[in-house]
mmCIF file of C-alpha atoms in Angstrom:
data_model
loop_
_atom_site.group_PDB
_atom_site.id
_atom_site.type_symbol
_atom_site.label_atom_id
_atom_site.label_comp_id
_atom_site.label_asym_id
_atom_site.label_seq_id
_atom_site.Cartn_x
_atom_site.Cartn_y
_atom_site.Cartn_z
ATOM 1 C CA MET A 15 -114.651 -81.840 -57.518
ATOM 2 C CA LYS A 16 -113.580 -85.447 -57.327
ATOM 3 C CA GLN A 17 -117.267 -86.185 -58.926
ATOM 4 C CA LEU A 18 -116.057 -83.165 -62.007
ATOM 5 C CA THR A 19 -112.907 -84.148 -62.345
ATOM 6 C CA PRO A 20 -112.146 -86.024 -65.961
ATOM 7 C CA GLU A 21 -110.605 -89.463 -66.063
ATOM 8 C CA ASP A 22 -107.395 -89.671 -65.711
ATOM 9 C CA SER A 23 -106.910 -86.375 -64.361
ATOM 10 C CA LEU A 24 -105.475 -84.689 -61.147
ATOM 11 C CA LEU A 25 -105.898 -81.092 -60.006
ATOM 12 C CA ASN A 26 -102.558 -80.183 -60.433
ATOM 13 C CA ALA A 27 -101.894 -76.033 -59.722
ATOM 14 C CA GLU A 28 -104.326 -73.422 -57.476
ATOM 15 C CA GLU A 29 -104.082 -69.980 -57.181
ATOM 16 C CA SER A 30 -105.962 -66.961 -55.821
ATOM 17 C CA ARG A 31 -106.011 -63.534 -55.253
ATOM 18 C CA ASN A 32 -108.078 -61.510 -52.627
ATOM 19 C CA ILE A 33 -108.428 -57.765 -53.170
ATOM 20 C CA LYS A 34 -110.713 -56.672 -50.089
ATOM 21 C CA GLY A 35 -110.311 -53.416 -50.804
ATOM 22 C CA LEU A 36 -111.064 -53.034 -54.479
ATOM 23 C CA GLY A 37 -113.619 -55.833 -53.552
ATOM 24 C CA SER A 38 -112.113 -58.723 -55.729
ATOM 25 C CA TYR A 39 -111.451 -61.811 -55.541
ATOM 26 C CA THR A 40 -110.560 -64.803 -58.016
ATOM 27 C CA CYS A 41 -109.435 -68.297 -57.551
ATOM 28 C CA GLY A 42 -108.837 -70.834 -60.507
ATOM 29 C CA VAL A 43 -107.749 -74.456 -60.527
ATOM 30 C CA THR A 44 -105.788 -76.266 -63.468
ATOM 31 C CA LEU A 45 -106.010 -79.969 -64.423
ATOM 32 C CA ALA A 46 -102.867 -82.451 -64.704
ATOM 33 C CA GLY A 47 -102.491 -85.185 -66.701
ATOM 34 C CA GLY A 48 -103.415 -87.058 -70.618
ATOM 35 C CA ASP A 49 -105.483 -84.369 -72.534
ATOM 36 C CA THR A 50 -106.078 -82.292 -70.044
ATOM 37 C CA ASP A 51 -102.401 -81.560 -68.667
ATOM 38 C CA GLY A 52 -102.385 -77.550 -67.916
ATOM 39 C CA LYS A 53 -105.882 -76.955 -68.958
ATOM 40 C CA ARG A 54 -108.813 -75.256 -66.721
ATOM 41 C CA PHE A 55 -110.889 -76.876 -64.105
ATOM 42 C CA VAL A 56 -112.344 -74.298 -62.956
ATOM 43 C CA SER A 57 -111.821 -70.646 -62.348
ATOM 44 C CA MET A 58 -113.929 -67.682 -60.117
ATOM 45 C CA ALA A 59 -114.205 -64.414 -60.367
ATOM 46 C CA ALA A 60 -115.919 -62.499 -57.145
ATOM 47 C CA TYR A 61 -116.916 -58.535 -57.330
ATOM 48 C CA THR A 62 -118.618 -56.304 -54.978
ATOM 49 C CA ARG A 63 -117.942 -52.746 -57.127
ATOM 50 C CA ARG A 64 -120.553 -51.421 -58.930
ATOM 51 C CA ASP A 65 -118.244 -50.517 -62.003
ATOM 52 C CA ASP A 66 -116.670 -54.075 -62.168
ATOM 53 C CA GLN A 67 -120.104 -55.819 -62.101
ATOM 54 C CA ASP A 68 -121.602 -53.629 -64.887
ATOM 55 C CA ARG A 69 -118.419 -54.288 -67.112
ATOM 56 C CA GLU A 70 -119.045 -58.219 -66.926
ATOM 57 C CA LEU A 71 -122.867 -57.597 -67.337
ATOM 58 C CA MET A 72 -122.294 -55.545 -70.187
ATOM 59 C CA SER A 73 -120.072 -59.001 -71.463
ATOM 60 C CA VAL A 74 -122.854 -60.847 -71.463
ATOM 61 C CA PHE A 75 -125.816 -58.672 -72.315
ATOM 62 C CA THR A 76 -125.051 -57.084 -75.478
ATOM 63 C CA GLU A 77 -126.771 -54.901 -77.916
ATOM 64 C CA ASN A 78 -130.769 -55.081 -76.675
ATOM 65 C CA GLY A 79 -130.140 -57.627 -74.176
ATOM 66 C CA PHE A 80 -131.693 -61.084 -76.113
ATOM 67 C CA ASP A 81 -128.763 -63.227 -75.579
ATOM 68 C CA SER A 82 -129.281 -66.929 -74.377
ATOM 69 C CA GLN A 83 -129.403 -68.028 -70.749
ATOM 70 C CA SER A 84 -130.927 -70.411 -68.484
ATOM 71 C CA PRO A 85 -131.825 -70.275 -65.021
ATOM 72 C CA LEU A 86 -130.112 -71.863 -62.018
ATOM 73 C CA PRO A 87 -132.312 -74.714 -60.281
ATOM 74 C CA GLY A 88 -133.477 -74.385 -56.992
ATOM 75 C CA GLY A 89 -134.321 -70.828 -56.923
ATOM 76 C CA LEU A 90 -130.330 -69.797 -56.852
ATOM 77 C CA PRO A 91 -130.272 -66.194 -57.653
ATOM 78 C CA GLY A 92 -128.178 -66.335 -61.068
ATOM 79 C CA PHE A 93 -127.810 -67.692 -64.131
ATOM 80 C CA VAL A 94 -125.856 -70.162 -66.771
ATOM 81 C CA ASP A 95 -125.008 -67.408 -69.542
ATOM 82 C CA GLN A 96 -124.766 -68.218 -73.537
ATOM 83 C CA TYR A 97 -120.694 -68.718 -72.388
ATOM 84 C CA GLY A 98 -122.095 -71.681 -69.936
ATOM 85 C CA THR A 99 -120.686 -69.210 -67.228
ATOM 86 C CA ILE A 100 -122.888 -69.465 -63.815
ATOM 87 C CA ARG A 101 -123.270 -65.950 -62.994
ATOM 88 C CA LEU A 102 -124.996 -65.487 -58.862
ATOM 89 C CA PHE A 103 -126.240 -61.965 -57.528
ATOM 90 C CA LEU A 104 -126.278 -61.647 -54.044
ATOM 91 C CA PRO A 105 -127.070 -58.754 -51.356
ATOM 92 C CA CYS A 106 -123.877 -57.684 -48.925
ATOM 93 C CA PRO A 107 -126.084 -56.875 -45.824
ATOM 94 C CA ASP A 108 -122.818 -56.495 -44.394
ATOM 95 C CA LEU A 109 -121.389 -53.957 -46.717
ATOM 96 C CA PRO A 110 -121.844 -50.291 -46.783
ATOM 97 C CA ALA A 111 -124.210 -48.774 -49.877
ATOM 98 C CA ASP A 112 -122.159 -47.060 -52.692
ATOM 99 C CA ASP A 113 -121.149 -43.943 -53.179
ATOM 100 C CA GLY A 114 -124.911 -43.250 -55.156
ATOM 101 C CA GLY A 115 -126.629 -45.092 -51.854
ATOM 102 C CA ARG A 116 -127.217 -47.930 -53.361
ATOM 103 C CA LYS A 117 -127.088 -51.269 -51.562
ATOM 104 C CA ARG A 118 -124.044 -53.720 -52.204
ATOM 105 C CA LYS A 119 -124.173 -56.749 -54.136
ATOM 106 C CA LEU A 120 -121.944 -59.629 -54.752
ATOM 107 C CA LEU A 121 -121.333 -61.102 -58.344
ATOM 108 C CA VAL A 122 -120.005 -64.320 -58.763
ATOM 109 C CA ASN A 123 -118.775 -66.032 -61.973
ATOM 110 C CA ILE A 124 -117.765 -69.290 -62.076
ATOM 111 C CA SER A 125 -116.407 -71.070 -65.154
ATOM 112 C CA MET A 126 -115.389 -74.865 -65.731
ATOM 113 C CA GLY A 127 -113.132 -76.135 -68.344
ATOM 114 C CA ARG A 128 -114.997 -77.881 -71.726
ATOM 115 C CA THR A 129 -113.440 -81.412 -70.770
ATOM 116 C CA VAL A 130 -115.075 -80.840 -66.658
ATOM 117 C CA LEU A 131 -117.721 -83.056 -66.565
ATOM 118 C CA THR A 132 -120.518 -80.662 -65.487
ATOM 119 C CA GLY A 133 -123.273 -83.662 -66.809
ATOM 120 C CA VAL A 134 -122.773 -85.080 -63.273
ATOM 121 C CA PRO A 135 -126.141 -83.964 -61.569
ATOM 122 C CA GLY A 136 -125.432 -81.858 -59.073
ATOM 123 C CA ALA A 137 -121.789 -81.620 -58.325
ATOM 124 C CA ALA A 138 -121.243 -78.076 -60.579
ATOM 125 C CA HIS A 139 -123.860 -76.995 -58.708
ATOM 126 C CA ARG A 140 -122.842 -77.795 -55.565
ATOM 127 C CA LEU A 141 -119.478 -76.716 -56.672
ATOM 128 C CA ALA A 142 -120.540 -72.989 -57.782
ATOM 129 C CA VAL A 143 -122.627 -72.611 -54.169
ATOM 130 C CA ALA A 144 -119.558 -73.621 -52.231
ATOM 131 C CA LEU A 145 -116.974 -70.866 -54.199
ATOM 132 C CA SER A 146 -119.890 -68.253 -53.781
ATOM 133 C CA ASN A 147 -120.103 -68.779 -50.366
ATOM 134 C CA VAL A 148 -116.472 -68.859 -49.854
ATOM 135 C CA ALA A 149 -116.493 -65.381 -51.790
ATOM 136 C CA SER A 150 -119.193 -63.470 -49.776
ATOM 137 C CA GLY A 151 -116.777 -64.189 -46.861
ATOM 138 C CA LYS A 152 -113.529 -62.723 -48.299
ATOM 139 C CA LEU A 153 -115.185 -60.009 -49.386
ATOM 140 C CA GLY A 154 -117.328 -59.349 -46.113
ATOM 141 C CA CYS A 155 -119.997 -59.392 -48.019
ATOM 142 C CA GLY A 156 -121.991 -61.510 -45.676
ATOM 143 C CA ALA A 157 -124.933 -62.674 -47.541
ATOM 144 C CA LYS A 158 -126.898 -65.804 -46.712
ATOM 145 C CA PRO A 159 -124.990 -68.747 -47.552
ATOM 146 C CA LEU A 160 -126.784 -70.218 -50.397
ATOM 147 C CA LYS A 161 -128.020 -74.148 -50.084
ATOM 148 C CA ALA A 162 -127.367 -76.673 -53.174
ATOM 149 C CA PRO A 163 -130.179 -77.278 -54.850
ATOM 150 C CA LYS A 164 -132.469 -80.257 -55.069
ATOM 151 C CA PRO A 165 -133.245 -82.399 -56.835
ATOM 152 C CA GLU A 166 -129.679 -82.554 -58.350
ATOM 153 C CA THR A 167 -129.878 -81.957 -62.187
ATOM 154 C CA PRO A 168 -126.768 -81.522 -64.532
ATOM 155 C CA LEU A 169 -125.420 -78.138 -65.254
ATOM 156 C CA ALA A 170 -127.476 -76.413 -68.398
ATOM 157 C CA ASP A 171 -125.978 -77.237 -71.852
ATOM 158 C CA LEU A 172 -127.142 -73.810 -73.901
ATOM 159 C CA GLU A 173 -125.618 -75.839 -76.711
ATOM 160 C CA ASP A 174 -128.946 -77.862 -76.552
ATOM 161 C CA ASP A 175 -131.968 -76.240 -78.124
ATOM 162 C CA PRO A 176 -134.278 -74.917 -75.051
ATOM 163 C CA ARG A 177 -136.840 -77.081 -73.552
ATOM 164 C CA MET A 178 -139.946 -76.238 -75.367
ATOM 165 C CA VAL A 179 -143.276 -77.018 -73.245
ATOM 166 C CA PRO A 180 -146.798 -76.678 -74.326
ATOM 167 C CA ILE A 181 -148.528 -72.837 -72.651
ATOM 168 C CA ALA A 182 -150.768 -74.829 -70.709
ATOM 169 C CA GLU A 183 -147.722 -76.159 -68.648
ATOM 170 C CA ALA A 184 -145.880 -73.000 -67.882
ATOM 171 C CA GLU A 185 -148.724 -72.791 -65.133
ATOM 172 C CA GLY A 186 -146.674 -71.867 -61.952
ATOM 173 C CA THR A 187 -143.630 -71.035 -63.400
ATOM 174 C CA PRO A 188 -142.050 -67.805 -64.109
ATOM 175 C CA CYS A 189 -143.799 -67.680 -67.335
ATOM 176 C CA GLY A 190 -147.252 -69.077 -66.640
ATOM 177 C CA TRP A 191 -148.820 -65.551 -67.860
ATOM 178 C CA VAL A 192 -148.487 -67.070 -71.536
ATOM 179 C CA ALA A 193 -151.377 -69.014 -70.806
ATOM 180 C CA GLY A 194 -154.030 -66.093 -70.485
ATOM 181 C CA ALA A 195 -152.237 -64.244 -73.292
ATOM 182 C CA GLY A 196 -154.994 -64.864 -75.722
ATOM 183 C CA LEU A 197 -152.401 -66.158 -78.375
ATOM 184 C CA PRO A 198 -154.326 -67.170 -81.656
ATOM 185 C CA ALA A 199 -155.855 -70.557 -81.490
ATOM 186 C CA GLY A 200 -154.253 -73.558 -83.779
ATOM 187 C CA GLY A 201 -150.498 -72.423 -83.437
ATOM 188 C CA ASN A 202 -149.157 -75.440 -81.203
ATOM 189 C CA TRP A 203 -147.910 -72.125 -79.065
ATOM 190 C CA GLN A 204 -145.178 -73.747 -76.825
ATOM 191 C CA VAL A 205 -143.006 -71.590 -74.475
ATOM 192 C CA ALA A 206 -139.355 -72.184 -73.196
ATOM 193 C CA VAL A 207 -139.031 -71.341 -69.615
ATOM 194 C CA ALA A 208 -135.827 -69.052 -69.038
ATOM 195 C CA ALA A 209 -136.737 -66.920 -66.172
ATOM 196 C CA SER A 210 -136.307 -67.574 -62.078
ATOM 197 C CA SER A 211 -137.669 -64.913 -59.609
ATOM 198 C CA ALA A 212 -133.923 -64.889 -58.195
ATOM 199 C CA ALA A 213 -131.902 -63.628 -61.430
ATOM 200 C CA PRO A 214 -130.945 -60.951 -62.438
ATOM 201 C CA SER A 215 -132.304 -61.333 -65.982
ATOM 202 C CA SER A 216 -135.299 -64.130 -67.165
ATOM 203 C CA ARG A 217 -136.785 -64.693 -70.183
ATOM 204 C CA CYS A 218 -139.943 -66.328 -71.595
ATOM 205 C CA ASP A 219 -139.972 -67.486 -75.598
ATOM 206 C CA LEU A 220 -142.688 -68.387 -77.492
ATOM 207 C CA SER A 221 -142.940 -70.505 -80.490
ATOM 208 C CA SER A 222 -145.621 -71.928 -82.554
ATOM 209 C CA ALA A 223 -144.037 -74.704 -82.827
ATOM 210 C CA GLU A 224 -141.478 -77.074 -81.248
ATOM 211 C CA ASN A 225 -138.108 -76.781 -82.758
ATOM 212 C CA GLY A 226 -140.163 -75.622 -86.061
ATOM 213 C CA GLU A 227 -141.191 -79.244 -86.477
ATOM 214 C CA ASP A 228 -145.211 -78.731 -86.799
ATOM 215 C CA THR A 229 -145.037 -75.977 -89.139
ATOM 216 C CA PRO A 230 -141.987 -74.543 -91.844
ATOM 217 C CA ASN A 231 -141.773 -71.457 -90.344
ATOM 218 C CA PRO A 232 -142.488 -71.087 -86.685
ATOM 219 C CA SER A 233 -143.724 -67.961 -85.144
ATOM 220 C CA ARG A 234 -141.776 -66.666 -82.632
ATOM 221 C CA LEU A 235 -141.587 -63.935 -79.651
ATOM 222 C CA ALA A 236 -139.416 -63.312 -76.702
ATOM 223 C CA PHE A 237 -140.094 -61.634 -73.539
ATOM 224 C CA ALA A 238 -137.412 -60.472 -71.144
ATOM 225 C CA SER A 239 -136.526 -58.810 -68.268
ATOM 226 C CA TRP A 240 -133.764 -57.347 -66.122
ATOM 227 C CA TYR A 241 -132.913 -55.771 -62.860
ATOM 228 C CA GLY A 242 -130.644 -53.326 -61.896
ATOM 229 C CA ASP A 243 -129.344 -49.814 -63.110
ATOM 230 C CA TRP A 244 -126.854 -51.720 -65.669
ATOM 231 C CA SER A 245 -130.058 -52.418 -67.872
ATOM 232 C CA ASN A 246 -130.892 -49.168 -68.577
ATOM 233 C CA ARG A 247 -129.326 -49.504 -71.979
ATOM 234 C CA LEU A 248 -130.576 -52.372 -73.090
ATOM 235 C CA THR A 249 -133.848 -50.658 -73.654
ATOM 236 C CA ALA A 250 -132.505 -47.295 -74.826
ATOM 237 C CA ASP A 251 -132.708 -45.521 -77.885
ATOM 238 C CA GLU A 252 -128.852 -45.267 -79.158
ATOM 239 C CA ASN A 253 -129.736 -42.031 -80.854
ATOM 240 C CA HIS A 254 -131.667 -39.798 -77.699
ATOM 241 C CA GLY A 255 -131.224 -41.885 -74.887
ATOM 242 C CA VAL A 256 -135.523 -42.489 -74.251
ATOM 243 C CA PRO A 257 -136.458 -45.592 -73.868
ATOM 244 C CA ARG A 258 -137.285 -47.805 -76.759
ATOM 245 C CA SER A 259 -140.866 -48.529 -77.896
ATOM 246 C CA MET A 260 -142.322 -52.077 -76.731
ATOM 247 C CA THR A 261 -140.437 -51.310 -73.313
ATOM 248 C CA ALA A 262 -141.569 -50.722 -70.073
ATOM 249 C CA THR A 263 -139.573 -50.127 -66.627
ATOM 250 C CA ALA A 264 -139.942 -49.892 -63.067
ATOM 251 C CA GLN A 265 -138.223 -49.856 -59.452
ATOM 252 C CA CYS A 266 -137.103 -52.358 -57.425
ATOM 253 C CA GLU A 267 -134.587 -52.787 -54.587
ATOM 254 C CA ASP A 268 -134.316 -48.845 -55.234
ATOM 255 C CA GLU A 269 -132.694 -50.170 -58.590
ATOM 256 C CA ALA A 270 -133.900 -50.136 -62.168
ATOM 257 C CA ALA A 271 -135.810 -52.677 -63.657
ATOM 258 C CA ASN A 272 -136.114 -53.094 -67.437
ATOM 259 C CA TYR A 273 -138.466 -54.916 -69.939
ATOM 260 C CA ALA A 274 -139.197 -55.533 -73.564
ATOM 261 C CA VAL A 275 -139.945 -57.720 -76.496
ATOM 262 C CA VAL A 276 -139.035 -58.703 -79.423
ATOM 263 C CA GLY A 277 -139.974 -60.819 -82.341
ATOM 264 C CA GLU A 278 -141.490 -61.309 -86.075
ATOM 265 C CA GLN A 279 -143.764 -58.274 -87.600
ATOM 266 C CA ASP A 280 -145.830 -59.910 -89.087
ATOM 267 C CA ILE A 281 -147.469 -63.233 -87.124
ATOM 268 C CA PRO A 282 -151.199 -63.619 -88.022
ATOM 269 C CA GLY A 283 -153.458 -62.449 -85.203
ATOM 270 C CA ILE A 284 -150.965 -61.075 -83.245
ATOM 271 C CA ASP A 285 -150.443 -57.555 -84.067
ATOM 272 C CA VAL A 286 -149.469 -54.189 -82.072
ATOM 273 C CA GLY A 287 -151.851 -53.886 -79.199
ATOM 274 C CA ALA A 288 -151.124 -57.787 -78.761
ATOM 275 C CA ARG A 289 -147.913 -57.017 -78.594
ATOM 276 C CA GLN A 290 -148.527 -54.331 -75.757
ATOM 277 C CA ARG A 291 -151.296 -56.438 -73.844
ATOM 278 C CA MET A 292 -148.858 -59.162 -73.411
ATOM 279 C CA LEU A 293 -146.086 -56.884 -72.265
ATOM 280 C CA LYS A 294 -148.090 -56.050 -70.049
ATOM 281 C CA LEU A 295 -149.196 -59.037 -68.343
ATOM 282 C CA PHE A 296 -145.318 -59.904 -68.725
ATOM 283 C CA ALA A 297 -144.103 -57.186 -66.830
ATOM 284 C CA GLN A 298 -146.910 -56.868 -64.649
ATOM 285 C CA ASP A 299 -146.669 -60.864 -63.322
ATOM 286 C CA GLU A 300 -142.662 -59.947 -62.859
ATOM 287 C CA VAL A 301 -143.417 -57.193 -60.610
ATOM 288 C CA ARG A 302 -145.893 -58.821 -58.551
ATOM 289 C CA ARG A 303 -143.167 -61.753 -58.003
ATOM 290 C CA ARG A 304 -140.727 -59.359 -57.347
ATOM 291 C CA GLY A 305 -142.532 -56.686 -55.432
ATOM 292 C CA CYS A 306 -141.857 -54.037 -57.971
ATOM 293 C CA THR A 307 -143.320 -50.347 -58.021
ATOM 294 C CA GLY A 308 -143.749 -47.963 -60.281
ATOM 295 C CA LEU A 309 -144.238 -49.618 -63.677
ATOM 296 C CA ARG A 310 -144.801 -47.807 -67.220
ATOM 297 C CA PHE A 311 -144.546 -48.943 -70.007
ATOM 298 C CA HIS A 312 -143.390 -47.461 -73.435
ATOM 299 C CA PHE A 313 -145.696 -48.209 -76.377
#
């Protein structure tokens, strides 16, 4: 916490609330001194009830679910959302199944103030790990304690442009499948790897030129996955409730998983058949890495 505290500021007030019967635990710390007086240092909210978790995830993934996100390093089971909130999702082996027979999980949301020094390598992730482990204990979750990732890196800033790499350099990552996707030659295709095998959502974003610097109108495609029954709404037709075209679904840990692709309609060399083939590669790779079953496509 000391590494994260802004210069000329002190940790001021702390408050917490534990309602174990409702499966929620919250805590927060505010700052004192200078321009930061009374401002947030960190706030955390943790939930073990399905309805609370669905509400939180629905606030992050709106409409078709293609909202900005960044994976957490070191295999941490979560991501940084478009608002800069760290969201961690952990299994709770010490809690009984819910009324629907589903295994219970813990969702932990951690937000830091704008003045907090999140650019210090490793500090924000260490704090998030510590808070998640405390929340697990407070709510009787029994999750295996998380460990701070190595090497230490700063917290992702989603206001920065995503880091794009040539598709050949994505090999060995959760977006490594793009190397064999048969993308049109000569397009300088690159990929932003916003994916993790442990997170409840992942993205692989393709662009024909990094930040549009090499071509005036770069072509773009985005592939996304979401894990949990809450994600069914992201791929359902608004009027009829059936899966939309260019989506797929599977079963992972007894809950639904959903996959989809979006992008510009007129990309040279990428017709409907090519999009279908790439969605298959993406979903099959995700299913293989996560041990899911029952993959079905909707074209």
